[in-house]
Structures are given as structure tokens and as C-alpha cells.
PDB file of C-alpha atoms in Angstrom:
ATOM      1  CA  GLN A  19      80.124  93.409  92.426  1.00 38.00           C
ATOM      2  CA  PRO A  20      80.681  91.182  95.438  1.00 38.00           C
ATOM      3  CA  ARG A  21      79.701  92.808  98.757  1.00 38.00           C
ATOM      4  CA  ASN A  22      81.078  91.607 102.109  1.00 38.00           C
ATOM      5  CA  GLY A  23      82.897  88.904 100.634  1.00 37.00           C
ATOM      6  CA  LYS A  24      79.549  87.574  98.737  1.00 37.00           C
ATOM      7  CA  PHE A  25      79.070  87.420  94.897  1.00 37.00           C
ATOM      8  CA  TYR A  26      75.586  88.651  93.453  1.00 35.00           C
ATOM      9  CA  THR A  27      74.343  87.955  90.291  1.00 35.00           C
ATOM     10  CA  VAL A  28      73.547  90.893  87.931  1.00 36.00           C
ATOM     11  CA  GLU A  29      70.290  89.431  86.670  1.00 35.00           C
ATOM     12  CA  CYS A  30      68.089  86.651  88.349  1.00 32.00           C
ATOM     13  CA  LYS A  31      67.404  85.013  85.059  1.00 38.00           C
ATOM     14  CA  LEU A  32      71.178  84.355  84.943  1.00 43.00           C
ATOM     15  CA  ARG A  33      70.843  80.825  86.501  1.00 52.00           C
ATOM     16  CA  VAL A  34      74.160  78.802  85.069  1.00 70.00           C
ATOM     17  CA  MET A  35      77.481  80.416  85.643  1.00 71.00           C
ATOM     18  CA  HIS A  36      80.550  79.108  83.771  1.00 75.00           C
ATOM     19  CA  ILE A  37      83.882  80.566  85.102  1.00 74.00           C
ATOM     20  CA  ALA A  38      87.266  80.654  83.501  1.00 71.00           C
ATOM     21  CA  LEU A  39      89.903  80.840  86.193  1.00 67.00           C
ATOM     22  CA  ASP A  40      91.703  83.883  84.438  1.00 62.00           C
ATOM     23  CA  PRO A  41      90.116  86.420  86.757  1.00 59.00           C
ATOM     24  CA  CYS A  42      90.755  84.716  89.853  1.00 68.00           C
ATOM     25  CA  VAL A  43      94.940  84.058  89.034  1.00 65.00           C
ATOM     26  CA  THR A  44      95.638  87.160  91.164  1.00 68.00           C
ATOM     27  CA  LEU A  45      94.160  84.912  94.276  1.00 72.00           C
ATOM     28  CA  LEU A  46      95.439  81.913  93.287  1.00 71.00           C
ATOM     29  CA  ARG A  47      98.917  83.286  93.263  1.00 71.00           C
ATOM     30  CA  ARG A  48      98.655  84.893  96.821  1.00 74.00           C
ATOM     31  CA  LEU A  49      97.352  81.673  98.139  1.00 76.00           C
ATOM     32  CA  LEU A  50      99.867  79.651  96.193  1.00 73.00           C
ATOM     33  CA  HIS A  51     102.816  82.089  97.544  1.00 70.00           C
ATOM     34  CA  ALA A  52     101.466  82.311 101.264  1.00 75.00           C
ATOM     35  CA  ASP A  53     101.071  78.120 101.797  1.00 77.00           C
ATOM     36  CA  PRO A  54     102.007  76.034  98.623  1.00 74.00           C
ATOM     37  CA  ALA A  55     100.947  72.871 100.123  1.00 77.00           C
ATOM     38  CA  ASN A  56      97.654  74.056 100.905  1.00 81.00           C
ATOM     39  CA  GLY A  57      96.837  76.862  98.314  1.00 79.00           C
ATOM     40  CA  PRO A  58      94.579  74.623  96.104  1.00 81.00           C
ATOM     41  CA  SER A  59      92.255  73.729  98.951  1.00 86.00           C
ATOM     42  CA  ASN A  60      92.484  77.416 100.375  1.00 84.00           C
ATOM     43  CA  PHE A  61      91.662  78.602  97.075  1.00 82.00           C
ATOM     44  CA  TRP A  62      88.277  76.604  96.576  1.00 85.00           C
ATOM     45  CA  THR A  63      87.143  77.493 100.101  1.00 86.00           C
ATOM     46  CA  GLN A  64      87.669  81.191  99.257  1.00 81.00           C
ATOM     47  CA  MET A  65      85.709  80.463  95.890  1.00 80.00           C
ATOM     48  CA  LYS A  66      82.896  78.921  97.974  1.00 80.00           C
ATOM     49  CA  GLU A  67      82.505  82.183 100.214  1.00 78.00           C
ATOM     50  CA  THR A  68      82.522  84.288  96.894  1.00 72.00           C
ATOM     51  CA  PHE A  69      79.953  82.679  95.154  1.00 70.00           C
ATOM     52  CA  SER A  70      77.769  81.817  98.176  1.00 70.00           C
ATOM     53  CA  SER A  71      74.935  83.608  97.229  1.00 69.00           C
ATOM     54  CA  ILE A  72      74.198  81.540  94.026  1.00 70.00           C
ATOM     55  CA  ASP A  73      73.468  77.859  93.921  1.00 75.00           C
ATOM     56  CA  LEU A  74      77.013  76.159  93.551  1.00 77.00           C
ATOM     57  CA  SER A  75      75.364  73.096  91.898  1.00 79.00           C
ATOM     58  CA  ASN A  76      74.893  75.515  88.615  1.00 80.00           C
ATOM     59  CA  VAL A  77      78.371  76.864  88.804  1.00 84.00           C
ATOM     60  CA  THR A  78      81.712  75.284  86.836  1.00 87.00           C
ATOM     61  CA  PHE A  79      84.907  76.140  87.134  1.00 87.00           C
ATOM     62  CA  VAL A  80      87.024  75.642  83.997  1.00 88.00           C
ATOM     63  CA  LEU A  81      90.570  75.636  83.875  1.00 84.00           C
ATOM     64  CA  ASP A  82      92.724  75.636  80.727  1.00 82.00           C
ATOM     65  CA  GLY A  83      93.891  72.196  79.037  1.00 81.00           C
ATOM     66  CA  PRO A  84      96.723  71.680  76.620  1.00 79.00           C
ATOM     67  CA  ARG A  85      97.786  74.284  74.091  1.00 77.00           C
ATOM     68  CA  THR A  86      95.957  73.977  70.906  1.00 77.00           C
ATOM     69  CA  LYS A  87      97.542  74.785  67.559  1.00 77.00           C
ATOM     70  CA  GLN A  88      95.135  77.681  66.651  1.00 72.00           C
ATOM     71  CA  LYS A  89      96.768  79.714  69.196  1.00 73.00           C
ATOM     72  CA  GLU A  90     100.304  78.762  68.359  1.00 74.00           C
ATOM     73  CA  VAL A  91     100.515  82.691  67.281  1.00 71.00           C
ATOM     74  CA  THR A  92      99.432  84.097  70.606  1.00 74.00           C
ATOM     75  CA  HIS A  93     101.456  81.451  72.813  1.00 74.00           C
ATOM     76  CA  ASP A  94     104.571  82.468  70.528  1.00 81.00           C
ATOM     77  CA  VAL A  95     103.786  86.227  71.787  1.00 81.00           C
ATOM     78  CA  ARG A  96     103.730  85.016  75.030  1.00 79.00           C
ATOM     79  CA  LYS A  97     106.421  83.181  75.452  1.00 85.00           C
ATOM     80  CA  LYS A  98     108.678  85.764  74.040  1.00 90.00           C
ATOM     81  CA  ARG A  99     106.984  88.088  76.613  1.00 88.00           C
ATOM     82  CA  MET A 100     107.467  85.587  79.495  1.00 89.00           C
ATOM     83  CA  ASN A 101     111.291  85.236  78.476  1.00 92.00           C
ATOM     84  CA  LYS A 102     111.864  89.509  78.724  1.00 94.00           C
ATOM     85  CA  THR A 103     110.126  88.974  82.034  1.00 92.00           C
ATOM     86  CA  ARG A 104     112.843  86.135  83.005  1.00 92.00           C
ATOM     87  CA  GLN A 105     115.777  88.494  81.604  1.00 94.00           C
ATOM     88  CA  HIS A 106     114.477  91.380  83.690  1.00 94.00           C
ATOM     89  CA  ILE A 107     114.167  89.176  86.877  1.00 93.00           C
ATOM     90  CA  ARG A 108     117.790  88.167  86.545  1.00 94.00           C
ATOM     91  CA  TYR A 109     118.845  91.874  85.794  1.00 94.00           C
ATOM     92  CA  LEU A 110     116.827  92.837  89.309  1.00 94.00           C
ATOM     93  CA  GLU A 111     118.519  90.145  90.891  1.00 93.00           C
ATOM     94  CA  ARG A 112     121.755  91.369  89.868  1.00 93.00           C
ATOM     95  CA  LYS A 113     121.056  94.724  91.361  1.00 93.00           C
ATOM     96  CA  VAL A 114     120.405  93.257  94.784  1.00 91.00           C
ATOM     97  CA  GLU A 115     123.269  91.275  94.698  1.00 92.00           C
ATOM     98  CA  LYS A 116     125.458  94.346  94.311  1.00 91.00           C
ATOM     99  CA  LEU A 117     123.329  96.511  96.648  1.00 91.00           C
ATOM    100  CA  THR A 118     124.245  93.749  99.392  1.00 90.00           C
ATOM    101  CA  GLN A 119     127.887  94.400  98.919  1.00 89.00           C
ATOM    102  CA  GLY A 120     129.621  96.863 101.371  1.00 88.00           C
ATOM    103  CA  ARG A 121     128.117  98.679 104.211  1.00 88.00           C
ATOM    104  CA  GLN A 122     124.236  98.574 104.512  1.00 88.00           C
ATOM    105  CA  THR A 123     122.574 102.096 104.635  1.00 91.00           C
ATOM    106  CA  LYS A 124     119.091 102.712 105.102  1.00 89.00           C
ATOM    107  CA  LYS A 125     118.699 104.302 101.458  1.00 90.00           C
ATOM    108  CA  LYS A 126     120.259 100.607 100.376  1.00 91.00           C
ATOM    109  CA  ARG A 127     117.482  98.601 102.537  1.00 91.00           C
ATOM    110  CA  SER A 128     114.934 100.701 101.083  1.00 93.00           C
ATOM    111  CA  LYS A 129     116.015 100.261  97.424  1.00 92.00           C
ATOM    112  CA  LYS A 130     116.431  96.195  98.129  1.00 93.00           C
ATOM    113  CA  ARG A 131     112.715  95.968  99.529  1.00 92.00           C
ATOM    114  CA  ALA A 132     111.460  97.959  96.654  1.00 93.00           C
ATOM    115  CA  ILE A 133     113.337  95.733  93.970  1.00 93.00           C
ATOM    116  CA  GLY A 134     112.222  92.761  96.008  1.00 91.00           C
ATOM    117  CA  ARG A 135     108.477  93.835  95.591  1.00 89.00           C
ATOM    118  CA  GLU A 136     109.033  93.953  92.028  1.00 91.00           C
ATOM    119  CA  ILE A 137     110.691  90.713  91.522  1.00 90.00           C
ATOM    120  CA  ARG A 138     107.697  89.042  93.076  1.00 83.00           C
ATOM    121  CA  ARG A 139     105.460  90.805  91.169  1.00 82.00           C
ATOM    122  CA  LEU A 140     107.123  89.686  88.121  1.00 86.00           C
ATOM    123  CA  ARG A 141     107.457  86.214  88.863  1.00 82.00           C
ATOM    124  CA  PHE A 142     103.646  86.116  89.881  1.00 74.00           C
ATOM    125  CA  ALA A 143     103.206  87.546  86.012  1.00 74.00           C
ATOM    126  CA  LEU A 144     104.873  84.127  84.875  1.00 78.00           C
ATOM    127  CA  PHE A 145     102.133  81.754  86.382  1.00 71.00           C
ATOM    128  CA  SER A 146     100.722  79.429  84.105  1.00 71.00           C
ATOM    129  CA  TRP A 147      98.669  76.135  84.488  1.00 69.00           C
ATOM    130  CA  SER A 148     100.831  72.853  84.101  1.00 74.00           C
ATOM    131  CA  PRO A 149      98.657  69.776  83.586  1.00 76.00           C
ATOM    132  CA  THR A 150      99.885  68.458  86.796  1.00 80.00           C
ATOM    133  CA  ALA A 151      98.593  71.615  88.597  1.00 78.00           C
ATOM    134  CA  ALA A 152      95.654  71.647  86.776  1.00 79.00           C
ATOM    135  CA  LYS A 153      94.644  68.014  87.828  1.00 82.00           C
ATOM    136  CA  ILE A 154      95.463  68.954  91.603  1.00 84.00           C
ATOM    137  CA  PHE A 155      93.139  71.771  91.585  1.00 82.00           C
ATOM    138  CA  GLU A 156      90.528  69.603  89.639  1.00 85.00           C
ATOM    139  CA  SER A 157      90.493  67.052  92.528  1.00 88.00           C
ATOM    140  CA  THR A 158      90.916  69.575  95.276  1.00 87.00           C
ATOM    141  CA  ALA A 159      87.696  70.998  93.820  1.00 87.00           C
ATOM    142  CA  THR A 160      85.997  68.094  93.867  1.00 87.00           C
ATOM    143  CA  ALA A 161      86.901  67.308  97.752  1.00 87.00           C
ATOM    144  CA  ALA A 162      85.246  70.914  98.102  1.00 86.00           C
ATOM    145  CA  LYS A 163      82.259  69.534  96.454  1.00 87.00           C
ATOM    146  CA  LEU A 164      82.648  71.955  93.580  1.00 86.00           C
ATOM    147  CA  THR A 165      82.430  71.403  89.864  1.00 87.00           C
ATOM    148  CA  ALA A 166      85.908  71.984  88.309  1.00 87.00           C
ATOM    149  CA  ILE A 167      86.791  70.717  84.901  1.00 87.00           C
ATOM    150  CA  VAL A 168      90.083  70.809  82.916  1.00 87.00           C
ATOM    151  CA  ALA A 169      89.133  71.902  79.489  1.00 86.00           C
ATOM    152  CA  PRO A 170      90.090  69.779  76.362  1.00 87.00           C
ATOM    153  CA  GLY A 171      91.942  73.173  75.542  1.00 83.00           C
ATOM    154  CA  GLU A 172      91.242  76.659  75.925  1.00 82.00           C
ATOM    155  CA  ALA A 173      89.109  77.266  78.876  1.00 84.00           C
ATOM    156  CA  ASP A 174      86.906  80.146  77.294  1.00 84.00           C
ATOM    157  CA  VAL A 175      86.099  78.147  73.980  1.00 85.00           C
ATOM    158  CA  HIS A 176      84.857  75.475  76.498  1.00 88.00           C
ATOM    159  CA  CYS A 177      83.042  77.637  78.445  1.00 88.00           C
ATOM    160  CA  ALA A 178      81.398  78.758  74.904  1.00 89.00           C
ATOM    161  CA  ARG A 179      80.420  75.050  74.357  1.00 89.00           C
ATOM    162  CA  LEU A 180      79.063  74.783  77.826  1.00 88.00           C
ATOM    163  CA  CYS A 181      76.738  77.781  77.363  1.00 88.00           C
ATOM    164  CA  ALA A 182      75.435  76.230  73.911  1.00 87.00           C
ATOM    165  CA  ALA A 183      73.016  74.462  76.202  1.00 82.00           C
ATOM    166  CA  SER A 184      71.464  77.187  78.031  1.00 79.00           C
ATOM    167  CA  PRO A 185      72.661  80.179  75.940  1.00 74.00           C
ATOM    168  CA  HIS A 186      70.262  83.144  77.464  1.00 76.00           C
ATOM    169  CA  SER A 187      70.534  81.949  81.115  1.00 78.00           C
ATOM    170  CA  ALA A 188      74.321  81.187  81.051  1.00 84.00           C
ATOM    171  CA  VAL A 189      76.475  83.778  82.417  1.00 86.00           C
ATOM    172  CA  VAL A 190      80.272  83.500  81.646  1.00 87.00           C
ATOM    173  CA  VAL A 191      82.973  85.255  84.240  1.00 84.00           C
ATOM    174  CA  SER A 192      86.145  85.812  82.240  1.00 82.00           C
ATOM    175  CA  GLY A 193      88.701  88.195  81.904  1.00 78.00           C
ATOM    176  CA  ASP A 194      88.878  87.749  78.179  1.00 77.00           C
ATOM    177  CA  SER A 195      87.159  90.218  75.921  1.00 72.00           C
ATOM    178  CA  ASP A 196      86.586  87.682  73.218  1.00 79.00           C
ATOM    179  CA  LEU A 197      83.901  86.026  74.859  1.00 84.00           C
ATOM    180  CA  LEU A 198      80.984  87.811  73.616  1.00 86.00           C
ATOM    181  CA  PHE A 199      81.866  87.229  70.177  1.00 87.00           C
ATOM    182  CA  TYR A 200      80.919  83.476  70.271  1.00 88.00           C
ATOM    183  CA  PRO A 201      77.500  82.946  68.985  1.00 89.00           C
ATOM    184  CA  SER A 202      76.263  80.866  72.343  1.00 90.00           C
ATOM    185  CA  ILE A 203      77.750  83.436  74.801  1.00 89.00           C
ATOM    186  CA  HIS A 204      75.033  86.012  75.499  1.00 89.00           C
ATOM    187  CA  HIS A 205      76.119  87.428  79.246  1.00 88.00           C
ATOM    188  CA  VAL A 206      79.716  88.078  80.472  1.00 87.00           C
ATOM    189  CA  LEU A 207      80.964  89.491  83.982  1.00 83.00           C
ATOM    190  CA  ARG A 208      84.695  90.682  83.306  1.00 80.00           C
ATOM    191  CA  PRO A 209      86.929  92.090  86.212  1.00 73.00           C
ATOM    192  CA  THR A 210      88.005  95.703  86.246  1.00 70.00           C
ATOM    193  CA  SER A 211      91.521  96.744  87.342  1.00 64.00           C
ATOM    194  CA  ASP A 212      89.903  96.943  90.913  1.00 60.00           C
ATOM    195  CA  SER A 213      89.636  93.001  91.099  1.00 56.00           C
ATOM    196  CA  SER A 214      86.060  93.434  93.515  1.00 59.00           C
ATOM    197  CA  VAL A 215      84.407  94.943  90.706  1.00 69.00           C
ATOM    198  CA  TYR A 216      82.721  93.168  87.604  1.00 72.00           C
ATOM    199  CA  LYS A 217      81.427  94.807  84.486  1.00 80.00           C
ATOM    200  CA  ALA A 218      78.333  92.951  83.038  1.00 82.00           C
ATOM    201  CA  TYR A 219      78.102  93.004  79.209  1.00 86.00           C
ATOM    202  CA  ASP A 220      74.772  91.831  77.593  1.00 88.00           C
ATOM    203  CA  LYS A 221      75.209  90.685  73.904  1.00 89.00           C
ATOM    204  CA  ALA A 222      71.658  91.893  73.029  1.00 88.00           C
ATOM    205  CA  SER A 223      72.054  95.362  74.094  1.00 88.00           C
ATOM    206  CA  ILE A 224      75.521  95.792  72.514  1.00 87.00           C
ATOM    207  CA  ILE A 225      74.228  94.643  69.030  1.00 89.00           C
ATOM    208  CA  SER A 226      71.004  96.548  69.358  1.00 89.00           C
ATOM    209  CA  SER A 227      73.332  99.599  69.804  1.00 88.00           C
ATOM    210  CA  LEU A 228      75.555  99.256  67.214  1.00 85.00           C
ATOM    211  CA  SER A 229      72.205  98.175  64.544  1.00 88.00           C
ATOM    212  CA  LEU A 230      74.131  94.884  64.202  1.00 84.00           C
ATOM    213  CA  ALA A 231      72.841  90.942  63.689  1.00 85.00           C
ATOM    214  CA  SER A 232      74.717  88.513  65.825  1.00 84.00           C
ATOM    215  CA  PRO A 233      76.436  86.903  62.924  1.00 86.00           C
ATOM    216  CA  LEU A 234      77.805  90.201  61.778  1.00 86.00           C
ATOM    217  CA  PHE A 235      78.737  90.744  65.390  1.00 86.00           C
ATOM    218  CA  THR A 236      80.923  87.502  65.172  1.00 86.00           C
ATOM    219  CA  LEU A 237      82.197  88.650  62.140  1.00 86.00           C
ATOM    220  CA  MET A 238      83.456  92.059  63.476  1.00 83.00           C
ATOM    221  CA  GLY A 239      85.235  89.850  66.105  1.00 82.00           C
ATOM    222  CA  ILE A 240      87.283  87.812  63.533  1.00 81.00           C
ATOM    223  CA  MET A 241      88.071  90.698  61.044  1.00 84.00           C
ATOM    224  CA  GLY A 242      89.084  93.150  64.284  1.00 79.00           C
ATOM    225  CA  GLY A 243      91.592  90.679  65.378  1.00 75.00           C
ATOM    226  CA  ASN A 244      91.878  88.152  68.382  1.00 72.00           C
ATOM    227  CA  ASP A 245      93.820  85.665  69.665  1.00 71.00           C
ATOM    228  CA  TYR A 246      93.536  82.905  67.144  1.00 72.00           C
ATOM    229  CA  ALA A 247      94.104  85.449  64.029  1.00 71.00           C
ATOM    230  CA  LEU A 248      95.652  88.979  63.495  1.00 73.00           C
ATOM    231  CA  ASN A 249      93.113  91.561  62.468  1.00 76.00           C
ATOM    232  CA  VAL A 250      92.521  92.613  58.776  1.00 80.00           C
ATOM    233  CA  PRO A 251      94.671  95.157  57.839  1.00 80.00           C
ATOM    234  CA  GLY A 252      93.316  98.467  58.234  1.00 78.00           C
ATOM    235  CA  ILE A 253      90.178  97.220  60.497  1.00 72.00           C
ATOM    236  CA  ALA A 254      90.703  96.897  64.294  1.00 69.00           C
ATOM    237  CA  ILE A 255      88.373  97.236  67.682  1.00 69.00           C
ATOM    238  CA  GLY A 256      89.542 100.513  69.696  1.00 64.00           C
ATOM    239  CA  THR A 257      89.059 100.470  73.429  1.00 56.00           C
ATOM    240  CA  ILE A 258      87.739 103.387  74.697  1.00 48.00           C
TER     241      ILE A 258
END
């Protein structure tokens, strides 16, 4: 959990950190909205401050690369969701246009401000990496003397590959709950709804409490549904 803007590792033995940038998207959107030209550089300055308690030579920031064929179903679902969001934004914009007509009362101005905030929130939700944006963030990270790479596919999959080199001393920071099902990933830090607090997940503790071997735990993640395939009918992982 960050304290006073600093980030502290959960355990000293976790010496290597791989960060998929999805938990940082809220900050990213805010900085790009405030200053589009300098947003990428300001983002890496913020990252250096946030993770200053860690040896940054052992930290790798991983950005999503090109979409993969294996996640076509998930991409289609997200595309439909984004199209609905765009339609809702257009609907709200028409409402603002109507409220602009005629005499401007205090009630009308208040409604326009509220709708404007909702439109900005929805536009932020449409954020996605483009190949050009990913390359810009990669180059500005290098300028900030940080290691950032554009994955050949999904950032989470690449984090799993990186963890294979040091599975028990590496931690992945990601908002994706599927991460622990990768055999090479043993420690995950995942942001809560309060973005200043991260929950620590230790695979050994989880599979011990479930009385499962690691391969069966991975099988549970496959059968219960994930970003790559739907769940086996009648089997799913519940959220408590």
C-alpha cells in the first residue's frame, strides 16, 4: 500500500516486479487529459515517485501489444460494450444541447455540469492503447531511465513469461484476477476500488487453503472461465 506517495513491497523477498499498466490507467487518463503533449513524460515521473522505495532496475513496466487471435471473443465483447458507451455519450451530448437552448436557469446549468462530468467519465472509459501511443510511452520511459516494453501480445501473458525466470521472487502488479492461474506467477498485487490500496495474493497460501496442487489450481482457472474461453457449463468461480 502506498504511503505518502511511496510504494512498499509486501515482502522483502519479492525483489523483481513486473507491472502491467492496467492498474495505472486512471492516472494515465488524468495526466493525458490535463496535458496531452507532456502526459507520457509526466506519467513516468509519477511512476518513479510511486515506486521510489524499490530498486527500479528490477522493475519492468509492460504495455499491451497487438491483439491476439486467442482473445477474439473477449475483444468482441469489449467492442460491443464500447459501442454502447459511445451511443450513450451521443445521447448525453444531445441532452446537453437541449439544455443549452432557451433561458439558462440555475437548475439547467447544474444539470449540464453533471452531464458533462458523466460524459468525461465515459470518454475516459473508452481509453485503449494504440500502437503509436504504446511506442511513445516506451520511448518516454527510456528517457526517464525506466524499463518499459510493448508486449508481443497481452501484457499479462508477457508478465508470466518474465516471471518464469524467477517465479518465487517476482511479483506482478495487475488488475487482472486471472494472473495467479499462470503456473509461473506466484505473487500478485491487485488494486482495490480505492486505487491507493493494493491487495497481496500469495498462490502458495491460496492453494494450501483449497487443498489443491498447483496444476489443479490452473485447471480450475481454465474450467471456470477466463479471457480466452467461456467456462465449462455448470462450473464458475464466484466472487466473495
